[in-house]
Coordinates of C-alpha atoms and ligand atoms in Angstrom, one line a residue:
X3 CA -140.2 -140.2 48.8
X4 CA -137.6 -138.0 50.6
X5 CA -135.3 -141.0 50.4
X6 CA -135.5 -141.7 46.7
X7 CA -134.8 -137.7 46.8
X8 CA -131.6 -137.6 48.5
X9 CA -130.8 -140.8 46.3
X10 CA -131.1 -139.5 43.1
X11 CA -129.6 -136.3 44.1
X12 CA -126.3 -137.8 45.3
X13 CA -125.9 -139.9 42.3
X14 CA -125.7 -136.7 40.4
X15 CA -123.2 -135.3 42.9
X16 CA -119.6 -135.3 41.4
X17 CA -117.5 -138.6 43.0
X18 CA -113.7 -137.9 44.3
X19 CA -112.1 -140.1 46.4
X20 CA -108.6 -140.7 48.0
X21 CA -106.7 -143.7 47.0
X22 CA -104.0 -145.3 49.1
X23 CA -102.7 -148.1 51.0
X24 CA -103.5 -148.0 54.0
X25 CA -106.3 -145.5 53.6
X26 CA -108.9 -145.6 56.5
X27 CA -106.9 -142.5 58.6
X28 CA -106.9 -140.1 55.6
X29 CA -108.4 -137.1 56.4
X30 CA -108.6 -135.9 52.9
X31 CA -112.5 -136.8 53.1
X32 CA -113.0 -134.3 55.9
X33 CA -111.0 -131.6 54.0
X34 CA -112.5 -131.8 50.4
X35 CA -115.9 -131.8 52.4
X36 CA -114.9 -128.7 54.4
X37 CA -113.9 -127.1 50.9
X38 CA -117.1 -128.1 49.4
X39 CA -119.5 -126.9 51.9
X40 CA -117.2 -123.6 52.1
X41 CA -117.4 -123.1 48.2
X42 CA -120.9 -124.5 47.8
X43 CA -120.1 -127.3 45.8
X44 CA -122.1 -130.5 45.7
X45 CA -119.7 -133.3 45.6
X46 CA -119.0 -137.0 47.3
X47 CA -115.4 -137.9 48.4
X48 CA -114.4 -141.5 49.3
X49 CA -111.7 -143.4 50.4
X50 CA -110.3 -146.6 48.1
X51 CA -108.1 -149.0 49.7
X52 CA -105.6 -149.4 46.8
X53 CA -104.3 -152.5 45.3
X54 CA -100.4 -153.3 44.2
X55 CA -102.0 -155.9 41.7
X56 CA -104.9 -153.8 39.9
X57 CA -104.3 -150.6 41.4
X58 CA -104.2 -148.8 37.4
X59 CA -107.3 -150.5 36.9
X60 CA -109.4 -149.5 39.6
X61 CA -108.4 -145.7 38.6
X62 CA -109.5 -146.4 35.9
X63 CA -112.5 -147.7 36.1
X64 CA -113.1 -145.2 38.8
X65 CA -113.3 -142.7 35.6
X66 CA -114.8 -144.7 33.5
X67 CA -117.9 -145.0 35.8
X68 CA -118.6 -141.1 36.3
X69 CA -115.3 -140.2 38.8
X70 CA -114.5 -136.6 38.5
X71 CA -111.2 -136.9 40.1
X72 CA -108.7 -138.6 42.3
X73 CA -105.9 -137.6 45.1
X74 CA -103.5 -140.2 45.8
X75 CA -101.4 -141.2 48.0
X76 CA -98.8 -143.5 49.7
X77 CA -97.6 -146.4 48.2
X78 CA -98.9 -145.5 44.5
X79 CA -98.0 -141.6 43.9
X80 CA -95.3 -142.8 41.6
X81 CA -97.7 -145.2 39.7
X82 CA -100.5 -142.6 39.2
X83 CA -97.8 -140.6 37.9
X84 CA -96.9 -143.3 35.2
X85 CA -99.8 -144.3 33.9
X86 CA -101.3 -140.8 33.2
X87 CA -101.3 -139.8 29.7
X88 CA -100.7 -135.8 31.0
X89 CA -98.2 -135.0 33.0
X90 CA -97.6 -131.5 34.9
X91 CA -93.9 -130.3 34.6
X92 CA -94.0 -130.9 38.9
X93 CA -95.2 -134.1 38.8
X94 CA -92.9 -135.3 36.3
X95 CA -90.0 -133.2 38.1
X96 CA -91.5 -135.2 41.8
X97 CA -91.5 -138.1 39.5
X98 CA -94.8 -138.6 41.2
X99 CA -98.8 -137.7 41.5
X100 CA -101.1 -137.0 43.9
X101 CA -103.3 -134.9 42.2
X102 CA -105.7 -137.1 39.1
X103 CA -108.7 -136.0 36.7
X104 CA -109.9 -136.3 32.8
X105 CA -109.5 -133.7 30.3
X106 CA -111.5 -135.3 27.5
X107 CA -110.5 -138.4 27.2
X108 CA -107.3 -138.2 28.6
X109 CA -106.1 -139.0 31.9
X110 CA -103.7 -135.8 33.4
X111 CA -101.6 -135.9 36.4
X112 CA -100.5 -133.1 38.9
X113 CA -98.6 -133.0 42.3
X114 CA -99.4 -130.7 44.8
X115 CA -97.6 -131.9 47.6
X116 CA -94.8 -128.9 47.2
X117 CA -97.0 -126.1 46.8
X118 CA -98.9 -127.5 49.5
X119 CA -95.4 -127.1 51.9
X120 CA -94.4 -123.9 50.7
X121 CA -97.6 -122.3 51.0
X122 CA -97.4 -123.8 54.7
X123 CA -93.9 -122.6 55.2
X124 CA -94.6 -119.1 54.1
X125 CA -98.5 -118.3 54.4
X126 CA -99.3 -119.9 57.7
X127 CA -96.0 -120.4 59.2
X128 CA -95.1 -116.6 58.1
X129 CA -91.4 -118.2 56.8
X130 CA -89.4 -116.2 54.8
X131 CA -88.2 -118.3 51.9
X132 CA -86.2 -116.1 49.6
X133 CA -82.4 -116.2 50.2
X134 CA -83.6 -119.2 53.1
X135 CA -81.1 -121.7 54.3
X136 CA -82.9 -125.0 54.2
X137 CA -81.8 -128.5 55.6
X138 CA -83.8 -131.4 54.1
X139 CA -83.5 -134.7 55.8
X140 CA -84.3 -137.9 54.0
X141 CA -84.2 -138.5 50.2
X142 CA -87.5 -140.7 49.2
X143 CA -90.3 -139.9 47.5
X144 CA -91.2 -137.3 50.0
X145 CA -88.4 -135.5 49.7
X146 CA -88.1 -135.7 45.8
X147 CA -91.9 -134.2 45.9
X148 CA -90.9 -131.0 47.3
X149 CA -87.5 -129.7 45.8
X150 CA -88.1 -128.0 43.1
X151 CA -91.0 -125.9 44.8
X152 CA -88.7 -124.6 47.4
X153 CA -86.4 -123.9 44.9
X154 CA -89.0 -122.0 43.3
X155 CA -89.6 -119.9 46.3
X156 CA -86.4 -118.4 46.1
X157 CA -84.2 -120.6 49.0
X158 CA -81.0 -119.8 48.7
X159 CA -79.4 -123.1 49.6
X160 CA -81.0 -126.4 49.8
X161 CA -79.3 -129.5 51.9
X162 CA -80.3 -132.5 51.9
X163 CA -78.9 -135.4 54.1
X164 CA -80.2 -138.8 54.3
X165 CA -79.1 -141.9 56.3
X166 CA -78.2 -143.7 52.8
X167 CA -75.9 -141.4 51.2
X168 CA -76.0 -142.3 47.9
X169 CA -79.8 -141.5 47.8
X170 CA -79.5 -138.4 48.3
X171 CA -76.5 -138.1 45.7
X172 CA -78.8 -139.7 43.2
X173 CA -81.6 -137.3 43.8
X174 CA -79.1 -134.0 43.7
X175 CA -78.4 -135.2 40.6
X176 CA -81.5 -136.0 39.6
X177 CA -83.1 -132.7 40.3
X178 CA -80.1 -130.0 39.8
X179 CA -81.2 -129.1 36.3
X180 CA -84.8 -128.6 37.5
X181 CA -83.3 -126.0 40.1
X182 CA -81.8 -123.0 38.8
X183 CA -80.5 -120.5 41.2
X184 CA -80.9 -122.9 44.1
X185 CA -77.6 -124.2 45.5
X186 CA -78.4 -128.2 46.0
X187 CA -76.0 -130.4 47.8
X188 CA -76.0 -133.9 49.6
X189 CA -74.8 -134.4 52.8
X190 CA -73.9 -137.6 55.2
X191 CA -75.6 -137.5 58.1
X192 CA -72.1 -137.2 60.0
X193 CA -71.3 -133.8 58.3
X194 CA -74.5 -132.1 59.7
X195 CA -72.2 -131.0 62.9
X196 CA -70.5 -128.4 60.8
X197 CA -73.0 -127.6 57.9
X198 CA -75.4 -126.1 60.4
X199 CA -77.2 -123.5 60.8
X200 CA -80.0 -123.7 59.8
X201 CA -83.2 -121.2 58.8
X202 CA -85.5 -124.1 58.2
X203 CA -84.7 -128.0 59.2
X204 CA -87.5 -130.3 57.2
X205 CA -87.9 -133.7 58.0
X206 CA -88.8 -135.6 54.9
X207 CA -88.0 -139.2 56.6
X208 CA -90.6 -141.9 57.1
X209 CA -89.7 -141.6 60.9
X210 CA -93.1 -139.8 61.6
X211 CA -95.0 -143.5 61.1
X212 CA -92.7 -145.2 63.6
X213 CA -88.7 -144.6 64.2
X214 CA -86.0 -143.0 65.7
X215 CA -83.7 -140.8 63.6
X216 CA -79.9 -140.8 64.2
X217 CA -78.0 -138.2 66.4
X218 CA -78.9 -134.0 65.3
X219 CA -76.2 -132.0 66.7
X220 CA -76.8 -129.0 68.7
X221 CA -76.7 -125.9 66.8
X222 CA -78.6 -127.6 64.0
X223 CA -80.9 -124.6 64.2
X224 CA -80.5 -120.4 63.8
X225 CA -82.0 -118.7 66.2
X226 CA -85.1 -118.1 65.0
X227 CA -84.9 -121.5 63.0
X228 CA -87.7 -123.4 62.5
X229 CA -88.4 -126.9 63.1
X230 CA -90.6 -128.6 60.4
X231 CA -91.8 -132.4 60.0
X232 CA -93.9 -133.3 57.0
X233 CA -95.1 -135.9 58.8
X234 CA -98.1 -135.4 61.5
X235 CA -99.8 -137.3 64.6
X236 CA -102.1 -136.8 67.7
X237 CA -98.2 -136.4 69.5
X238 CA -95.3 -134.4 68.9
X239 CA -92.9 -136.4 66.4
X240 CA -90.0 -138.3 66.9
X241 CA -88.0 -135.6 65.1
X242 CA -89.9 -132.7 66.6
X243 CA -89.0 -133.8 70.1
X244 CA -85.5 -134.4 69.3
X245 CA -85.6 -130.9 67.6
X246 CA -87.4 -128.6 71.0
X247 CA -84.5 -130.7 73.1
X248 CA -81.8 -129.2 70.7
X249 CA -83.1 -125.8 71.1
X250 CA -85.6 -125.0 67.7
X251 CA -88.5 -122.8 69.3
X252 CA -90.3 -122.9 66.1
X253 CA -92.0 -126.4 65.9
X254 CA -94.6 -127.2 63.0
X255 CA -95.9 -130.6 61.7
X256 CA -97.1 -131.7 58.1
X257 CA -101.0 -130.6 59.0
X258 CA -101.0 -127.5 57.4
X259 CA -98.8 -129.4 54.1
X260 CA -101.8 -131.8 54.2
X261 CA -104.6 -128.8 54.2
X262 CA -102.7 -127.0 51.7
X263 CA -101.6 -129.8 49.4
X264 CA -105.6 -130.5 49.3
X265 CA -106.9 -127.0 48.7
X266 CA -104.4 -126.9 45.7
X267 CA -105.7 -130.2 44.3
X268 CA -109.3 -129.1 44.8
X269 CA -108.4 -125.6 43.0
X270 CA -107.3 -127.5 40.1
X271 CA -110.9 -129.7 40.2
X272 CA -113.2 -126.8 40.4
X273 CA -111.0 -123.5 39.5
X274 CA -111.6 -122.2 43.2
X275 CA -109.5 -121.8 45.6
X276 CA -110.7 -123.0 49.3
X277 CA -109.6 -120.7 52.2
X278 CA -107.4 -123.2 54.3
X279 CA -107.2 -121.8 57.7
X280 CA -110.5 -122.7 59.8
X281 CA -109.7 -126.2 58.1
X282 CA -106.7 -126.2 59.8
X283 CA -107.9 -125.0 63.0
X284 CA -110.8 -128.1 62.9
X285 CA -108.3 -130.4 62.1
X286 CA -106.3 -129.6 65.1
X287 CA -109.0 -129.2 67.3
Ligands
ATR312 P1 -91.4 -141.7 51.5 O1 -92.1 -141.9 50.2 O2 -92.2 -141.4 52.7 O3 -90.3 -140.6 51.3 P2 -89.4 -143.7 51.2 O4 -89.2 -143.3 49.7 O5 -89.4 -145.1 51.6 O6 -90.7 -143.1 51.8 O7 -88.2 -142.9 52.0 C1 -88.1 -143.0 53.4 C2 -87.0 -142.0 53.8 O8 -87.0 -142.0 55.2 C3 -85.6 -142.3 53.3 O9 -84.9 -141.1 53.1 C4 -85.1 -143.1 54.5 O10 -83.7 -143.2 54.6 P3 -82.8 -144.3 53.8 O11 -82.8 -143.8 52.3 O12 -81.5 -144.3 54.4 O13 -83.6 -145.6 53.9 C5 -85.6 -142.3 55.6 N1 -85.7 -143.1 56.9 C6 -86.6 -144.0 57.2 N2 -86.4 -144.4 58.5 C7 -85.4 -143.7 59.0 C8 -84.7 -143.6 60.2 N3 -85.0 -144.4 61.3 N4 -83.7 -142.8 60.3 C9 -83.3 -142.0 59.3 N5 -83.9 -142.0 58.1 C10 -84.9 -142.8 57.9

């Protein structure tokens, strides 16, 4: 009897889920959770291992049978992003989504990832953003997700400098329009010795996964400058270490981007917003 209870009640629950590839280390599920319980909302969040061949399918029948929303993530951000019929002016300036739900019967799209880092930055790292000098390293899809946010923030100068050169040409240009009153420039690696210094040094690489990055010169960082990977892990990262050697004292990883980024996302779902910090704390705990 209790059974057929709890049964009937979870099928009524509202169904979220992450979708990625791989997906079995996300800890959305344990943040959308802690933002239910804290707002009182009944809900069920999954994980869906993703699929390159039917991945717009499975969304969609996701939706189709009852799903409320969707976060997702690495490798299909860009795909969510295309085959939403609404798309936010940030995700179509990130040229990606991480954020999906239905508004009638249309499908809309939102990123969150670069509200997520600013709010990080500036809430819980205590960051001053306005009039900021920023370094940016890497050009992918991280990178691109996150511009125009910090440029909405107020910092000053933007720099970005990636191994390839010509990506990160091809995003400046990309994104310069989108970026009013933010000075936006691309960078070799090389040209980092005299560039510097810096306020805030972001890494945007893949390098957090697995990797070295090349050489950072010494004096990358002002002297309060802070250190910050978008990227996370049980152990410093590859770039954090390279960065305390260097002389940053301010170190932060992507953990707080990943609460944030989530809170903003569930905010859009259910038009409350989810106080992030004892999330954080758990996670790190
Ligand atoms: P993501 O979506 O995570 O940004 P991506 O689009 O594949 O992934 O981009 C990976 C970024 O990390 C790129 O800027 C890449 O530099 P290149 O454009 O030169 O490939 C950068 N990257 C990956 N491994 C790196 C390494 N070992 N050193 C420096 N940059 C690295």
């Amino acid at each position: 009897m209790a059974r057929g209870w709890f049964t009937l009640e979870t099928e009524l629950m509202l169904r979220y889920a992450v979708i990625g590839r791989p997906i079995a280390h996300s800890r959305s599920p344990d943040i959308h959770r802690a933002f239910a319980e804290q707002t009182g909302k009944a809900l069920h969040y999954d994980r869906i291992e993703g699929s390159a061949e039917h991945f717009e399918q499975d969304v969609r029948r996701f939706f189709a049978t009852g799903g409320s929303g969707l976060n997702v993530t690495l490798p299909f951000k860009e795909r969510a992003r295309a085959m939403a019929d609404r798309v936010s002016v940030r995700a179509k300036v990130a040229g990606a989504a991480n954020t999906l739900g239905m508004q009638g019967h249309d499908l809309w799209a939102d990123n969150t990832d670069g509200i997520g880092l600013v709010r990080d930055l500036m809430d819980n790292l205590g960051r001053v953003l306005v009039g900021a000098r920023v370094l940016m390293l890497g050009a992918g899809g991280a990178a691109r997700g996150v511009v125009q946010p910090l440029a909405q923030a107020g910092v000053a100068a933007l720099h970005i400098a990636n191994r390839t050169e010509a990506r990160a040409r091809h995003l400046v240009e990309d994104l310069v329009g989108a970026c009013p009153g933010m000075s936006l420039q691309h960078h070799a690696w090389q040209a980092l010795d005299w560039l510097a210094p810096f306020d805030v040094v972001i890494n945007a690489t893949s390098t957090a996964v697995g990797g070295e990055l090349p050489k950072l010169p010494t004096g990358l960082f002002a002297s309060d400058g802070l250190a910050y990977d978008m990227g996370y892990g049980s152990e410093p990262t590859p770039f954090l270490r390279v960065a305390a050697e260097i002389g940053a004292v301010r170190l932060a990883d992507g953990l707080g981007m990943l609460v944030e980024q989530a809170a903003a996302a569930f905010e859009l779902w259910h038009d409350v917003r989810p106080d992030t910090k004892p999330v954080i704390d758990t996670l790190r705990a």
